[in-house]
mmCIF file of C-alpha atoms in Angstrom:
data_model
loop_
_atom_site.group_PDB
_atom_site.id
_atom_site.type_symbol
_atom_site.label_atom_id
_atom_site.label_comp_id
_atom_site.label_asym_id
_atom_site.label_seq_id
_atom_site.Cartn_x
_atom_site.Cartn_y
_atom_site.Cartn_z
ATOM 1 C CA ALA A 66 10.879 -10.799 10.476
ATOM 2 C CA GLN A 67 10.577 -7.533 8.256
ATOM 3 C CA SER A 68 9.439 -4.149 9.764
ATOM 4 C CA VAL A 69 9.678 -0.576 8.793
ATOM 5 C CA THR A 70 9.726 2.350 11.147
ATOM 6 C CA GLN A 71 8.946 6.074 9.790
ATOM 7 C CA LEU A 72 9.920 8.659 12.083
ATOM 8 C CA GLY A 73 7.635 11.568 12.302
ATOM 9 C CA SER A 74 4.184 11.027 11.547
ATOM 10 C CA HIS A 75 3.670 14.398 10.646
ATOM 11 C CA VAL A 76 6.322 16.706 8.570
ATOM 12 C CA SER A 77 5.749 20.406 7.529
ATOM 13 C CA VAL A 78 8.205 22.277 5.087
ATOM 14 C CA SER A 79 7.911 25.432 3.188
ATOM 15 C CA GLU A 80 7.304 25.528 -0.571
ATOM 16 C CA GLY A 81 10.956 25.545 -2.056
ATOM 17 C CA ALA A 82 12.190 23.817 0.980
ATOM 18 C CA LEU A 83 14.336 20.323 1.380
ATOM 19 C CA VAL A 84 11.686 17.570 1.989
ATOM 20 C CA LEU A 85 13.441 14.581 4.117
ATOM 21 C CA LEU A 86 11.419 11.825 5.133
ATOM 22 C CA ARG A 87 12.889 9.335 7.358
ATOM 23 C CA CYS A 88 12.516 5.347 7.025
ATOM 24 C CA ASN A 89 14.177 2.766 8.700
ATOM 25 C CA TYR A 90 13.720 -0.975 8.104
ATOM 26 C CA SER A 91 14.513 -4.142 9.970
ATOM 27 C CA SER A 92 15.101 -7.272 7.610
ATOM 28 C CA SER A 93 16.885 -10.600 7.983
ATOM 29 C CA VAL A 94 17.707 -10.719 4.414
ATOM 30 C CA PRO A 95 18.560 -8.281 1.679
ATOM 31 C CA PRO A 96 15.522 -6.351 1.387
ATOM 32 C CA TYR A 97 13.415 -4.810 -1.359
ATOM 33 C CA LEU A 98 12.341 -1.177 -0.112
ATOM 34 C CA PHE A 99 9.624 0.999 -1.600
ATOM 35 C CA TRP A 100 8.031 4.675 -1.271
ATOM 36 C CA TYR A 101 4.525 5.125 -2.039
ATOM 37 C CA VAL A 102 2.493 8.191 -1.935
ATOM 38 C CA GLN A 103 -1.316 8.465 -1.221
ATOM 39 C CA TYR A 104 -2.980 11.609 -1.906
ATOM 40 C CA PRO A 105 -6.295 12.226 -0.343
ATOM 41 C CA ASN A 106 -9.100 9.935 -0.942
ATOM 42 C CA GLN A 107 -6.912 8.117 -3.599
ATOM 43 C CA GLY A 108 -5.103 4.713 -3.533
ATOM 44 C CA LEU A 109 -1.422 4.499 -3.083
ATOM 45 C CA GLN A 110 1.147 5.116 -6.249
ATOM 46 C CA LEU A 111 4.664 4.017 -6.336
ATOM 47 C CA LEU A 112 7.366 6.679 -6.013
ATOM 48 C CA LEU A 113 10.282 4.653 -6.251
ATOM 49 C CA LYS A 114 11.927 1.322 -5.215
ATOM 50 C CA TYR A 115 15.188 -0.270 -4.465
ATOM 51 C CA THR A 116 15.900 -3.833 -5.381
ATOM 52 C CA SER A 117 19.689 -4.324 -4.827
ATOM 53 C CA ALA A 118 20.963 -2.350 -8.001
ATOM 54 C CA ALA A 119 22.099 1.456 -7.328
ATOM 55 C CA THR A 120 21.713 2.344 -3.751
ATOM 56 C CA LEU A 121 20.620 5.720 -4.975
ATOM 57 C CA VAL A 122 17.168 5.586 -6.460
ATOM 58 C CA LYS A 123 15.470 8.316 -8.448
ATOM 59 C CA GLY A 124 11.656 8.321 -8.751
ATOM 60 C CA ILE A 125 8.808 10.274 -9.893
ATOM 61 C CA ASN A 126 8.142 13.785 -9.107
ATOM 62 C CA GLY A 127 11.586 14.697 -8.362
ATOM 63 C CA PHE A 128 11.997 12.297 -5.398
ATOM 64 C CA GLU A 129 14.868 10.137 -4.626
ATOM 65 C CA ALA A 130 16.057 7.829 -1.714
ATOM 66 C CA GLU A 131 19.511 6.490 -0.794
ATOM 67 C CA PHE A 132 19.784 2.930 0.502
ATOM 68 C CA LYS A 133 22.460 2.953 3.380
ATOM 69 C CA LYS A 134 22.967 -0.751 4.620
ATOM 70 C CA SER A 135 24.818 0.443 7.737
ATOM 71 C CA GLU A 136 22.243 2.637 9.016
ATOM 72 C CA THR A 137 19.322 0.319 7.766
ATOM 73 C CA SER A 138 17.523 3.319 6.276
ATOM 74 C CA PHE A 139 15.957 4.337 3.190
ATOM 75 C CA HIS A 140 14.998 8.161 3.357
ATOM 76 C CA LEU A 141 13.047 9.904 1.129
ATOM 77 C CA THR A 142 14.494 13.217 -0.264
ATOM 78 C CA LYS A 143 13.351 16.249 -2.632
ATOM 79 C CA PRO A 144 15.412 19.340 -2.954
ATOM 80 C CA SER A 145 12.460 21.577 -3.426
ATOM 81 C CA ALA A 146 8.862 21.089 -2.059
ATOM 82 C CA HIS A 147 5.773 21.843 -4.167
ATOM 83 C CA MET A 148 2.397 22.137 -2.620
ATOM 84 C CA SER A 149 1.332 19.233 -4.872
ATOM 85 C CA ASP A 150 3.808 17.184 -2.726
ATOM 86 C CA ALA A 151 1.367 17.439 0.233
ATOM 87 C CA ALA A 152 0.152 13.967 0.795
ATOM 88 C CA GLU A 153 0.576 10.786 3.174
ATOM 89 C CA TYR A 154 4.133 9.101 2.165
ATOM 90 C CA PHE A 155 4.499 5.246 2.955
ATOM 91 C CA CYS A 156 7.635 3.305 3.118
ATOM 92 C CA ALA A 157 7.531 -0.506 2.764
ATOM 93 C CA VAL A 158 9.703 -3.205 2.838
ATOM 94 C CA SER A 159 9.571 -6.692 1.185
ATOM 95 C CA GLU A 160 11.950 -9.559 2.148
ATOM 96 C CA ASP A 161 10.284 -12.025 -0.542
ATOM 97 C CA GLY A 162 10.317 -10.313 -3.730
ATOM 98 C CA THR A 163 8.549 -13.573 -5.055
ATOM 99 C CA ALA A 164 5.352 -13.244 -3.243
ATOM 100 C CA SER A 165 5.590 -9.328 -3.351
ATOM 101 C CA LYS A 166 4.471 -9.374 0.436
ATOM 102 C CA LEU A 167 4.646 -5.785 1.456
ATOM 103 C CA THR A 168 5.122 -4.454 5.085
ATOM 104 C CA PHE A 169 4.276 -0.779 5.422
ATOM 105 C CA GLY A 170 5.157 1.944 7.799
ATOM 106 C CA THR A 171 2.556 3.944 9.459
ATOM 107 C CA GLY A 172 3.086 6.791 7.040
ATOM 108 C CA THR A 173 4.235 10.331 7.386
ATOM 109 C CA ARG A 174 1.923 13.116 6.478
ATOM 110 C CA LEU A 175 3.546 16.057 4.278
ATOM 111 C CA GLN A 176 2.159 19.267 4.741
ATOM 112 C CA VAL A 177 3.756 22.254 2.570
ATOM 113 C CA THR A 178 3.117 25.745 3.421
ATOM 114 C CA LEU A 179 3.730 28.938 1.729
ATOM 115 C CA ASP B 32 -9.542 3.301 -18.485
ATOM 116 C CA THR B 33 -9.038 2.754 -14.766
ATOM 117 C CA ALA B 34 -6.544 0.132 -14.088
ATOM 118 C CA VAL B 35 -7.790 -1.337 -10.881
ATOM 119 C CA SER B 36 -11.230 -0.240 -9.880
ATOM 120 C CA GLN B 37 -13.193 -1.029 -6.766
ATOM 121 C CA THR B 38 -16.877 -0.887 -6.202
ATOM 122 C CA PRO B 39 -18.728 0.277 -4.298
ATOM 123 C CA LYS B 40 -16.438 3.594 -3.082
ATOM 124 C CA TYR B 41 -18.457 3.926 -0.102
ATOM 125 C CA LEU B 42 -20.193 1.321 2.088
ATOM 126 C CA VAL B 43 -22.238 2.298 5.118
ATOM 127 C CA THR B 44 -23.903 -0.674 6.859
ATOM 128 C CA GLN B 45 -24.907 -1.863 9.991
ATOM 129 C CA MET B 46 -23.140 -4.319 12.473
ATOM 130 C CA GLY B 47 -24.000 -8.113 11.698
ATOM 131 C CA ASN B 48 -24.905 -7.604 7.908
ATOM 132 C CA ASP B 49 -22.714 -9.493 5.062
ATOM 133 C CA LYS B 50 -21.512 -7.334 2.349
ATOM 134 C CA SER B 51 -19.229 -7.576 -0.543
ATOM 135 C CA ILE B 52 -16.501 -5.376 -2.051
ATOM 136 C CA LYS B 53 -15.763 -5.925 -5.756
ATOM 137 C CA CYS B 54 -12.178 -5.610 -7.596
ATOM 138 C CA GLU B 55 -11.247 -5.708 -11.020
ATOM 139 C CA GLN B 56 -7.861 -4.983 -13.033
ATOM 140 C CA ASN B 57 -7.612 -4.530 -16.756
ATOM 141 C CA LEU B 58 -3.950 -4.660 -16.698
ATOM 142 C CA GLY B 59 -3.367 -8.325 -17.587
ATOM 143 C CA HIS B 60 -1.654 -9.016 -14.165
ATOM 144 C CA ASP B 61 -1.683 -12.317 -12.728
ATOM 145 C CA THR B 62 -1.507 -11.097 -8.985
ATOM 146 C CA MET B 63 -4.212 -9.265 -6.818
ATOM 147 C CA TYR B 64 -4.110 -8.220 -3.403
ATOM 148 C CA TRP B 65 -6.474 -6.931 -0.576
ATOM 149 C CA TYR B 66 -5.251 -4.374 2.001
ATOM 150 C CA LYS B 67 -6.827 -2.911 5.014
ATOM 151 C CA GLN B 68 -6.180 0.659 6.078
ATOM 152 C CA ASP B 69 -7.436 1.606 9.517
ATOM 153 C CA SER B 70 -8.290 5.000 11.012
ATOM 154 C CA LYS B 71 -4.474 5.750 11.887
ATOM 155 C CA LYS B 72 -3.528 5.150 8.084
ATOM 156 C CA PHE B 73 -1.910 2.038 9.007
ATOM 157 C CA LEU B 74 -1.827 -0.477 6.018
ATOM 158 C CA LYS B 75 -1.551 -4.227 6.141
ATOM 159 C CA ILE B 76 -2.045 -6.918 3.705
ATOM 160 C CA MET B 77 -4.894 -9.349 4.190
ATOM 161 C CA PHE B 78 -4.868 -11.658 0.980
ATOM 162 C CA SER B 79 -3.147 -12.123 -2.138
ATOM 163 C CA TYR B 80 -4.048 -14.192 -5.146
ATOM 164 C CA ASN B 81 -1.866 -15.431 -8.029
ATOM 165 C CA ASN B 82 -3.826 -16.885 -10.884
ATOM 166 C CA LYS B 83 -6.686 -17.394 -9.024
ATOM 167 C CA GLU B 84 -4.637 -19.127 -6.337
ATOM 168 C CA LEU B 85 -4.361 -18.114 -2.823
ATOM 169 C CA ILE B 86 -0.682 -17.369 -2.002
ATOM 170 C CA ILE B 87 -0.932 -15.227 1.001
ATOM 171 C CA ASN B 88 -3.399 -15.211 3.734
ATOM 172 C CA GLU B 89 -2.539 -13.265 6.876
ATOM 173 C CA THR B 90 -4.213 -13.171 9.921
ATOM 174 C CA VAL B 91 -7.674 -12.254 9.355
ATOM 175 C CA PRO B 92 -10.917 -13.464 10.724
ATOM 176 C CA ASN B 93 -12.748 -16.326 8.919
ATOM 177 C CA ARG B 94 -15.638 -13.766 8.560
ATOM 178 C CA PHE B 95 -13.299 -12.405 5.773
ATOM 179 C CA SER B 96 -13.577 -14.413 2.461
ATOM 180 C CA PRO B 97 -11.788 -13.568 -0.581
ATOM 181 C CA LYS B 98 -13.278 -14.652 -3.946
ATOM 182 C CA SER B 99 -11.349 -14.907 -7.265
ATOM 183 C CA PRO B 100 -13.419 -15.972 -10.309
ATOM 184 C CA ASP B 101 -10.800 -15.184 -12.752
ATOM 185 C CA LYS B 102 -7.329 -13.486 -12.716
ATOM 186 C CA ALA B 103 -9.053 -10.053 -13.457
ATOM 187 C CA HIS B 104 -11.322 -10.145 -10.324
ATOM 188 C CA LEU B 105 -10.979 -10.460 -6.632
ATOM 189 C CA ASN B 106 -13.855 -9.871 -4.434
ATOM 190 C CA LEU B 107 -14.032 -9.577 -0.898
ATOM 191 C CA HIS B 108 -17.070 -10.905 1.268
ATOM 192 C CA ILE B 109 -17.453 -10.005 4.877
ATOM 193 C CA ASN B 110 -19.823 -11.653 6.981
ATOM 194 C CA SER B 111 -21.413 -10.527 10.434
ATOM 195 C CA LEU B 112 -19.787 -7.141 10.025
ATOM 196 C CA GLU B 113 -18.373 -5.589 13.426
ATOM 197 C CA LEU B 114 -17.582 -2.243 14.238
ATOM 198 C CA GLY B 115 -13.769 -2.976 13.931
ATOM 199 C CA ASP B 116 -14.204 -3.792 10.423
ATOM 200 C CA SER B 117 -14.701 0.002 9.774
ATOM 201 C CA ALA B 118 -11.782 1.060 7.693
ATOM 202 C CA VAL B 119 -10.732 1.811 3.915
ATOM 203 C CA TYR B 120 -10.133 -1.515 1.816
ATOM 204 C CA PHE B 121 -7.796 -1.225 -1.078
ATOM 205 C CA CYS B 122 -7.244 -3.945 -3.660
ATOM 206 C CA ALA B 123 -4.064 -3.898 -5.764
ATOM 207 C CA SER B 124 -2.507 -5.992 -8.646
ATOM 208 C CA SER B 125 0.810 -6.893 -9.959
ATOM 209 C CA ARG B 126 2.292 -8.470 -12.873
ATOM 210 C CA GLY B 127 3.019 -11.629 -10.851
ATOM 211 C CA ILE B 128 5.412 -13.486 -8.810
ATOM 212 C CA GLY B 129 8.909 -14.841 -9.029
ATOM 213 C CA GLU B 130 10.388 -11.301 -9.002
ATOM 214 C CA TYR B 131 8.861 -8.180 -7.437
ATOM 215 C CA ASN B 132 6.573 -6.224 -9.568
ATOM 216 C CA GLU B 133 5.080 -2.898 -9.052
ATOM 217 C CA GLN B 134 1.620 -3.056 -7.209
ATOM 218 C CA PHE B 135 -0.889 -0.723 -8.783
ATOM 219 C CA PHE B 136 -3.713 0.025 -6.156
ATOM 220 C CA GLY B 137 -7.269 0.728 -6.576
ATOM 221 C CA PRO B 138 -8.868 4.031 -5.168
ATOM 222 C CA GLY B 139 -10.358 2.229 -1.919
ATOM 223 C CA THR B 140 -13.368 1.369 -0.500
ATOM 224 C CA ARG B 141 -14.427 3.251 2.633
ATOM 225 C CA LEU B 142 -16.330 0.556 4.794
ATOM 226 C CA THR B 143 -18.127 2.357 7.693
ATOM 227 C CA VAL B 144 -20.046 -0.123 10.134
ATOM 228 C CA LEU B 145 -22.814 1.474 12.505
#
């Protein structure tokens, strides 16, 4: 069965600092991996996805993530945080790309301070 | 212009009542989903329909019944509401199945059962 673990339910960074949100997955087959962002009182928006092409995936808003099979990780990074990045971030895995069944992590709340 | 819309946005009701949440997408997608997000932000899929046919049905009480009158609509009816049903319910849609397609989420419906 597939699962996702997000280390750190809450991460706080200063504006301009590096953002690193951690995600580790468990999957019996090569997974599809995703990062979604949820702004307050809104639905989820796809940031980026890994579907077995390039291991370094670039997404919207300057975010990127690297798939590391040996570490079963898919950490999300951004070189320089903006205040507007404050939101909840969810990592998700899908073993079965055909049914698009996503299993989400518990989320990481990113706080950006001045 | 809203891609995935849900009504109502907020729903407050008493235990034991029956209520419905409606979802519509104007993206021309074939697949639609219902997710439940609990108070700890944990997001879990409930149902998925492809071309009006149920393809994912997670372990959800029989009190929850999805209905898809056409490809653009997926409604969620809940009978005999319980306190534990309080959550935010998200509708989503994707182009289809066969290969993974991005899921587009609605803004959510916050259900409060008193």
